[in-house]
Amino acid sequence: MNSMMPLKGFTVLLLFQAAGELLARIAYLPFPGPVLGMLLLAPCLVSRAIREPVEACANFLLSHLSLLFIPVSVGLMTQLTLLRAHGIQLVLVLIISCAVGLLVTGWLLSWLLPADGEAQEPTVKSSEEKSKAAKQESAS
Amino acid sequence: MNGLQDFWVYLASTPLLGLSLTLLAYIAAYQFFVWRHYAPWANPLMWATALVVGVLLISQTDYRTYFEGAQFIHFLLGPSVVAMALLLWTYWPRIRRQAVPLLIASLAGGAAAVFSAVALAWMLGIPREVILSLIPKSVTTPVAMGIGIKIGAEPSLVAAFVVITGVTGAMIYRWVFALGRIRSNVAKGYALGTASHGIGTAAALQFNSTAGTYAALAMVLQSVLAALLIPLLFHLFI
């Protein structure tokens, strides 16, 4: 692979994010720039000149997305007193309502899209899939 | 001792501290996650956060100093969301066929999460302004803040609830799906994106790419629907 590819891909992502921010400002849309940038970029991926660099960069960014949430998540430490004031009840509410959301969505989709198997070959392999594949290889 | 302290002060004044601390904590937490065979309670985001908070509290470093360095990692969230376009593009023919079921699942799942939270909080006697801040909790942070302002919620509480909901989803999903006998990766991913926005999407991307794609899609749809419907319904009925 061309060594410029990931760099070009990153540039494309930044440019589309900027375009998204611009669109949100001009049209007074209540959505964040990156989400609009994603929607703008998706149809442009038909072009190989755009898609290939983005592919080279996206795998790296998306396989460890959790890392990028650490700074925000550490920010909870500034809210500790607020959270403590409302106590354990609030944590309970958050856990139960999250489980309800997961169950309702999951059940509905399992029921509405029953025959949805894993027919399509994924292009972006997740880390867990990779480790499973590696295990199978070493076992055989 | 003095030399060490000087070095710490120097580190804290550059982005080096926040950056390297975040990366080290994540690498350690991720190794632990792999070592525990991807057990949900070993969630790398939760443990990395705990590690960083621990180090900051022990060294009496404030969050602002830490964020000076960590903001470079935080910034990458933007391009990562844009990069999810690749997932949408790859799965587009399939997604288009399933548009109606997916939309129904987004509406019902989002509503279920909001109403169960509000009803439960009300029963437990949680004050009104806190309940208001619970409403946008399933939506990605910037959109949630915008909704929060429109319905008169407390912005710092909104942000805290969004993060806690995300981490909660990433930690409990495996038990919830086992309990509910939810097996398809499409349903799993879509549920994670609907209930736990970006953090749920990160968790879905870590176990399966189909799940990750549907999670990203669900996250986007949830933020669009919430931004349009929550302020509207709120002003109509309350």
Coordinates of C-alpha atoms in Angstrom, one line a residue:
Chain A
M1 CA 0.0 0.0 0.0
N2 CA 1.1 3.5 -0.8
S3 CA 2.5 5.1 2.3
M4 CA 0.7 8.4 1.5
M5 CA -2.7 6.6 1.7
P6 CA -3.6 6.9 5.4
L7 CA -2.4 10.5 5.4
K8 CA -4.6 11.4 2.4
G9 CA -7.4 9.5 4.1
F10 CA -7.1 11.5 7.3
T11 CA -7.0 14.7 5.2
V12 CA -10.3 13.7 3.5
L13 CA -11.9 13.0 6.8
L14 CA -10.9 16.4 8.2
L15 CA -12.1 18.2 5.1
F16 CA -15.5 16.5 5.3
Q17 CA -15.8 17.3 9.0
A18 CA -15.1 20.9 8.2
A19 CA -17.7 20.8 5.4
G20 CA -20.1 19.4 7.9
E21 CA -19.4 22.1 10.4
L22 CA -19.9 24.7 7.7
L23 CA -23.2 23.2 6.6
A24 CA -24.4 23.1 10.2
R25 CA -23.6 26.8 10.7
I26 CA -25.0 28.0 7.3
A27 CA -28.2 26.0 7.5
Y28 CA -28.7 26.3 11.3
L29 CA -29.0 22.5 11.6
P30 CA -29.1 21.1 15.1
F31 CA -26.6 18.3 14.2
P32 CA -22.9 18.1 15.0
G33 CA -20.5 18.8 12.1
P34 CA -19.0 15.3 12.1
V35 CA -22.4 13.6 11.7
L36 CA -23.2 15.9 8.7
G37 CA -19.6 15.2 7.4
M38 CA -20.3 11.5 7.5
L39 CA -23.6 11.9 5.6
L40 CA -21.8 14.1 3.0
L41 CA -18.9 11.6 2.6
A42 CA -20.9 8.4 2.2
P43 CA -22.1 9.0 -1.4
C44 CA -18.7 10.4 -2.4
L45 CA -17.1 7.0 -1.6
V46 CA -18.3 5.8 -5.0
S47 CA -15.1 7.4 -6.2
R48 CA -12.1 5.1 -5.7
A49 CA -9.8 8.1 -5.4
I50 CA -11.7 9.1 -2.2
R51 CA -12.6 5.6 -0.9
E52 CA -9.1 4.0 -1.0
P53 CA -7.4 6.6 1.2
V54 CA -10.4 6.7 3.6
E55 CA -10.3 2.9 3.9
A56 CA -6.6 3.0 4.8
C57 CA -7.3 5.5 7.6
A58 CA -10.7 4.4 8.9
N59 CA -9.6 0.9 10.0
F60 CA -7.1 2.5 12.4
L61 CA -9.5 5.1 13.8
L62 CA -12.5 2.8 14.2
S63 CA -10.9 -0.4 15.6
H64 CA -10.0 1.5 18.8
L65 CA -12.9 4.0 19.1
S66 CA -13.1 3.4 22.8
L67 CA -9.8 5.1 23.3
L68 CA -11.2 8.3 21.9
F69 CA -13.9 8.4 24.6
I70 CA -11.5 8.3 27.5
P71 CA -10.9 12.1 27.8
V72 CA -14.7 12.8 28.0
S73 CA -15.3 9.8 30.3
V74 CA -12.5 11.0 32.7
G75 CA -14.4 14.3 32.8
L76 CA -17.0 12.5 35.0
M77 CA -14.5 13.2 37.9
T78 CA -15.5 16.8 37.8
Q79 CA -19.2 15.8 38.3
L80 CA -18.6 13.5 41.3
T81 CA -20.2 15.8 43.9
L82 CA -23.2 16.3 41.7
L83 CA -23.6 12.6 41.1
R84 CA -23.1 11.7 44.7
A85 CA -25.8 14.2 45.7
H86 CA -28.4 12.2 43.7
G87 CA -26.9 8.9 44.7
I88 CA -27.4 5.3 43.9
Q89 CA -31.0 5.8 42.7
L90 CA -29.7 7.7 39.7
V91 CA -27.3 4.9 38.8
L92 CA -30.1 2.4 39.1
V93 CA -32.3 4.5 36.7
L94 CA -29.5 4.7 34.2
I95 CA -28.7 1.0 34.2
I96 CA -32.3 -0.2 34.0
S97 CA -33.4 2.3 31.3
C98 CA -30.3 1.4 29.3
A99 CA -31.2 -2.3 29.5
V100 CA -34.8 -1.5 28.5
G101 CA -33.6 0.4 25.5
L102 CA -31.2 -2.5 24.5
L103 CA -34.0 -5.1 24.9
V104 CA -36.7 -3.3 23.1
T105 CA -34.5 -2.4 20.1
G106 CA -32.9 -5.8 20.0
W107 CA -36.2 -7.7 20.2
L108 CA -38.0 -5.6 17.7
L109 CA -35.2 -6.0 15.1
S110 CA -34.8 -9.8 15.8
W111 CA -38.5 -10.0 15.1
L112 CA -38.7 -7.6 12.1
L113 CA -35.5 -8.9 10.4
P114 CA -35.6 -12.6 11.4
A115 CA -33.6 -14.1 8.5
D116 CA -30.8 -11.7 8.7
G117 CA -27.7 -13.9 8.9
E118 CA -24.1 -13.0 8.3
A119 CA -24.3 -13.5 4.6
Q120 CA -22.3 -10.5 3.7
E121 CA -18.5 -10.7 4.1
P122 CA -17.4 -7.8 6.3
T123 CA -14.7 -5.5 5.0
V124 CA -13.6 -4.1 8.3
K125 CA -12.6 -6.9 10.7
S126 CA -13.0 -6.1 14.4
S127 CA -10.3 -7.0 16.8
E128 CA -12.3 -9.8 18.4
E129 CA -12.9 -11.4 15.0
K130 CA -9.2 -11.1 14.2
S131 CA -8.2 -12.8 17.4
K132 CA -10.8 -15.5 16.8
A133 CA -9.4 -16.1 13.3
A134 CA -5.9 -16.2 14.6
K135 CA -6.9 -18.7 17.2
Q136 CA -8.5 -20.9 14.6
E137 CA -5.4 -20.7 12.4
S138 CA -3.1 -21.7 15.2
A139 CA -5.4 -24.5 16.2
S140 CA -5.5 -26.1 12.8
Chain B
M1 CA 12.4 14.4 45.4
N2 CA 12.5 18.0 44.3
G3 CA 13.8 17.0 40.9
L4 CA 11.0 14.6 40.4
Q5 CA 8.4 17.2 41.4
D6 CA 10.0 19.6 38.9
F7 CA 9.8 17.0 36.2
W8 CA 6.1 16.4 37.0
V9 CA 5.4 20.1 36.8
Y10 CA 7.1 20.2 33.5
L11 CA 5.2 17.2 32.2
A12 CA 1.9 18.6 33.3
S13 CA 2.6 21.8 31.5
T14 CA 3.0 20.1 28.1
P15 CA 0.4 17.9 26.3
L16 CA 2.7 14.9 27.1
L17 CA 1.1 14.1 30.4
G18 CA -2.5 13.8 29.2
L19 CA -1.6 12.1 26.0
S20 CA 0.7 9.5 27.3
L21 CA -1.4 8.8 30.4
T22 CA -4.5 8.2 28.2
L23 CA -2.6 5.9 25.8
L24 CA -0.8 3.9 28.6
A25 CA -4.1 3.5 30.5
Y26 CA -5.9 2.3 27.3
I27 CA -3.2 -0.1 26.3
A28 CA -3.1 -1.6 29.8
A29 CA -6.9 -1.8 30.0
Y30 CA -7.1 -3.4 26.5
Q31 CA -4.5 -6.0 27.4
F32 CA -6.6 -6.8 30.5
F33 CA -9.7 -7.0 28.3
V34 CA -8.0 -9.5 25.9
W35 CA -6.6 -11.5 28.8
R36 CA -10.1 -11.8 30.3
H37 CA -11.5 -13.0 26.9
Y38 CA -13.5 -9.9 26.2
A39 CA -15.6 -10.2 29.3
P40 CA -18.0 -7.2 29.5
W41 CA -17.0 -6.3 33.0
A42 CA -13.4 -5.9 31.8
N43 CA -14.6 -3.1 29.4
P44 CA -11.4 -1.2 28.4
L45 CA -13.1 2.2 28.5
M46 CA -14.3 1.8 32.0
W47 CA -10.9 0.5 33.4
A48 CA -8.8 3.0 31.4
T49 CA -11.0 5.8 32.8
A50 CA -10.7 4.4 36.3
L51 CA -6.9 4.2 35.9
V52 CA -6.6 7.8 34.6
V53 CA -8.9 9.2 37.3
G54 CA -6.9 7.3 39.9
V55 CA -3.5 8.7 38.7
L56 CA -5.0 12.3 38.5
L57 CA -6.5 12.1 42.0
I58 CA -3.3 10.7 43.6
S59 CA -1.1 13.2 41.8
Q60 CA -3.6 16.0 42.5
T61 CA -3.7 17.0 38.9
D62 CA -6.9 18.7 37.9
Y63 CA -9.0 17.7 34.9
R64 CA -8.2 20.9 33.0
T65 CA -4.4 20.1 33.1
Y66 CA -5.1 16.6 31.9
F67 CA -7.4 17.7 29.1
E68 CA -4.7 20.0 27.7
G69 CA -3.0 16.9 26.5
A70 CA -5.9 14.5 26.1
Q71 CA -7.8 17.0 23.8
F72 CA -5.6 15.7 20.9
I73 CA -7.2 12.2 21.4
H74 CA -10.6 13.7 22.1
F75 CA -10.4 15.6 18.8
L76 CA -10.0 12.4 16.8
L77 CA -13.7 11.6 17.6
G78 CA -14.8 14.0 14.9
P79 CA -12.8 12.4 12.0
S80 CA -13.8 8.9 13.4
V81 CA -17.5 9.7 13.1
V82 CA -16.8 11.0 9.5
A83 CA -15.0 7.7 8.9
M84 CA -18.1 5.7 9.7
A85 CA -19.3 6.8 6.3
L86 CA -17.3 3.9 5.0
L87 CA -19.5 1.5 7.0
L88 CA -22.7 3.1 5.7
W89 CA -21.4 3.0 2.2
T90 CA -20.4 -0.7 2.4
Y91 CA -23.7 -1.8 3.8
W92 CA -25.9 0.7 1.9
P93 CA -27.8 -1.8 -0.4
R94 CA -28.8 -3.9 2.7
I95 CA -29.6 -0.9 4.8
R96 CA -31.9 0.6 2.2
R97 CA -33.9 -2.6 2.0
Q98 CA -34.4 -2.6 5.7
A99 CA -35.2 1.1 6.1
V100 CA -38.7 0.7 7.6
P101 CA -37.8 -1.9 10.2
L102 CA -34.8 0.1 11.2
L103 CA -36.7 3.3 11.6
I104 CA -39.4 1.5 13.7
A105 CA -36.7 0.0 15.9
S106 CA -35.0 3.4 16.4
L107 CA -38.3 5.1 17.4
A108 CA -39.4 2.4 19.7
G109 CA -36.0 1.7 21.3
G110 CA -35.3 5.4 21.8
A111 CA -38.7 6.0 23.3
A112 CA -38.5 2.9 25.6
A113 CA -35.1 4.1 27.0
V114 CA -36.4 7.7 27.6
F115 CA -39.8 6.7 29.1
S116 CA -38.4 4.0 31.3
A117 CA -35.8 6.4 32.7
V118 CA -38.3 9.2 33.3
A119 CA -40.9 6.9 34.8
L120 CA -38.4 5.2 37.1
A121 CA -36.8 8.5 38.2
W122 CA -40.2 10.0 38.9
M123 CA -41.2 7.0 41.0
L124 CA -37.9 7.2 43.0
G125 CA -38.6 10.9 43.7
I126 CA -35.7 12.3 41.8
P127 CA -36.1 16.1 41.4
R128 CA -37.6 17.5 38.2
E129 CA -34.5 19.3 36.9
V130 CA -32.5 16.1 37.2
I131 CA -35.3 14.1 35.4
L132 CA -35.2 16.7 32.5
S133 CA -31.4 16.0 32.2
L134 CA -32.1 12.3 31.8
I135 CA -34.2 12.8 28.7
P136 CA -31.4 13.2 26.0
K137 CA -29.1 10.5 27.6
S138 CA -29.2 8.0 24.7
V139 CA -27.9 10.6 22.2
T140 CA -24.3 11.4 21.3
T141 CA -23.0 14.3 23.5
P142 CA -23.0 17.4 21.2
V143 CA -26.6 16.7 20.1
A144 CA -27.7 15.8 23.7
M145 CA -26.3 19.2 24.9
G146 CA -28.3 21.0 22.2
I147 CA -31.5 19.1 23.2
G148 CA -30.8 19.7 26.9
I149 CA -30.6 23.5 26.4
K150 CA -34.0 23.5 24.5
I151 CA -35.8 21.7 27.3
G152 CA -34.2 23.5 30.2
A153 CA -31.9 20.7 31.5
E154 CA -28.7 21.2 33.3
P155 CA -25.8 20.9 30.7
S156 CA -23.2 19.4 33.0
L157 CA -25.7 16.7 34.2
V158 CA -26.7 16.0 30.6
A159 CA -23.1 15.3 29.7
A160 CA -22.5 13.1 32.7
F161 CA -25.7 11.0 32.0
V162 CA -24.7 10.6 28.4
V163 CA -21.3 9.2 29.3
I164 CA -22.6 6.9 32.1
T165 CA -25.4 5.6 29.8
G166 CA -22.7 4.8 27.1
V167 CA -20.4 3.0 29.5
T168 CA -23.3 1.2 31.1
G169 CA -24.4 -0.2 27.7
A170 CA -20.9 -1.3 26.8
M171 CA -20.7 -3.1 30.1
I172 CA -24.1 -4.8 30.4
Y173 CA -24.8 -5.6 26.7
R174 CA -23.7 -9.2 26.8
W175 CA -25.8 -10.1 29.8
V176 CA -28.8 -8.2 28.4
F177 CA -28.6 -9.9 25.0
A178 CA -28.1 -13.3 26.6
L179 CA -31.1 -12.7 28.9
G180 CA -33.3 -11.5 26.0
R181 CA -32.0 -14.2 23.6
I182 CA -31.0 -11.6 21.1
R183 CA -28.5 -13.4 18.7
S184 CA -28.3 -11.6 15.4
N185 CA -25.4 -9.1 15.1
V186 CA -27.7 -6.7 13.3
A187 CA -30.1 -6.5 16.3
K188 CA -27.2 -6.4 18.8
G189 CA -25.4 -3.6 17.0
Y190 CA -28.5 -1.6 16.3
A191 CA -29.6 -1.9 20.0
L192 CA -26.2 -0.7 21.2
G193 CA -26.1 2.3 18.9
T194 CA -29.7 3.2 19.9
A195 CA -29.3 2.9 23.6
S196 CA -25.7 3.8 24.1
H197 CA -24.7 6.1 21.2
G198 CA -21.0 6.3 20.3
I199 CA -19.7 4.4 23.3
G200 CA -22.1 1.5 22.4
T201 CA -20.9 1.7 18.8
A202 CA -17.3 1.4 19.9
A203 CA -18.2 -1.7 21.9
A204 CA -20.1 -3.1 18.9
L205 CA -17.2 -2.4 16.5
Q206 CA -15.0 -4.4 18.9
F207 CA -16.9 -7.6 18.6
N208 CA -18.3 -7.7 15.1
S209 CA -18.1 -5.4 12.0
T210 CA -21.7 -5.9 11.0
A211 CA -22.8 -5.0 14.5
G212 CA -20.5 -2.0 14.4
T213 CA -22.0 -0.7 11.2
Y214 CA -25.6 -1.1 12.4
A215 CA -24.6 0.6 15.7
A216 CA -23.1 3.6 13.8
L217 CA -26.3 3.8 11.7
A218 CA -28.5 3.6 14.8
M219 CA -26.5 6.2 16.6
V220 CA -26.9 8.7 13.7
L221 CA -30.6 8.0 13.3
Q222 CA -31.1 8.3 17.1
S223 CA -29.5 11.7 17.2
V224 CA -31.4 12.9 14.2
L225 CA -34.8 11.7 15.6
A226 CA -34.1 12.9 19.1
A227 CA -33.0 16.4 17.9
L228 CA -36.2 16.7 15.9
L229 CA -38.7 15.0 18.2
I230 CA -37.7 15.6 21.8
P231 CA -38.0 19.4 21.8
L232 CA -41.2 19.2 19.7
L233 CA -43.0 16.6 22.0
F234 CA -41.7 18.3 25.1
H235 CA -43.2 21.7 24.2
L236 CA -46.5 20.1 23.0
F237 CA -47.1 18.1 26.2
I238 CA -45.2 19.8 29.1

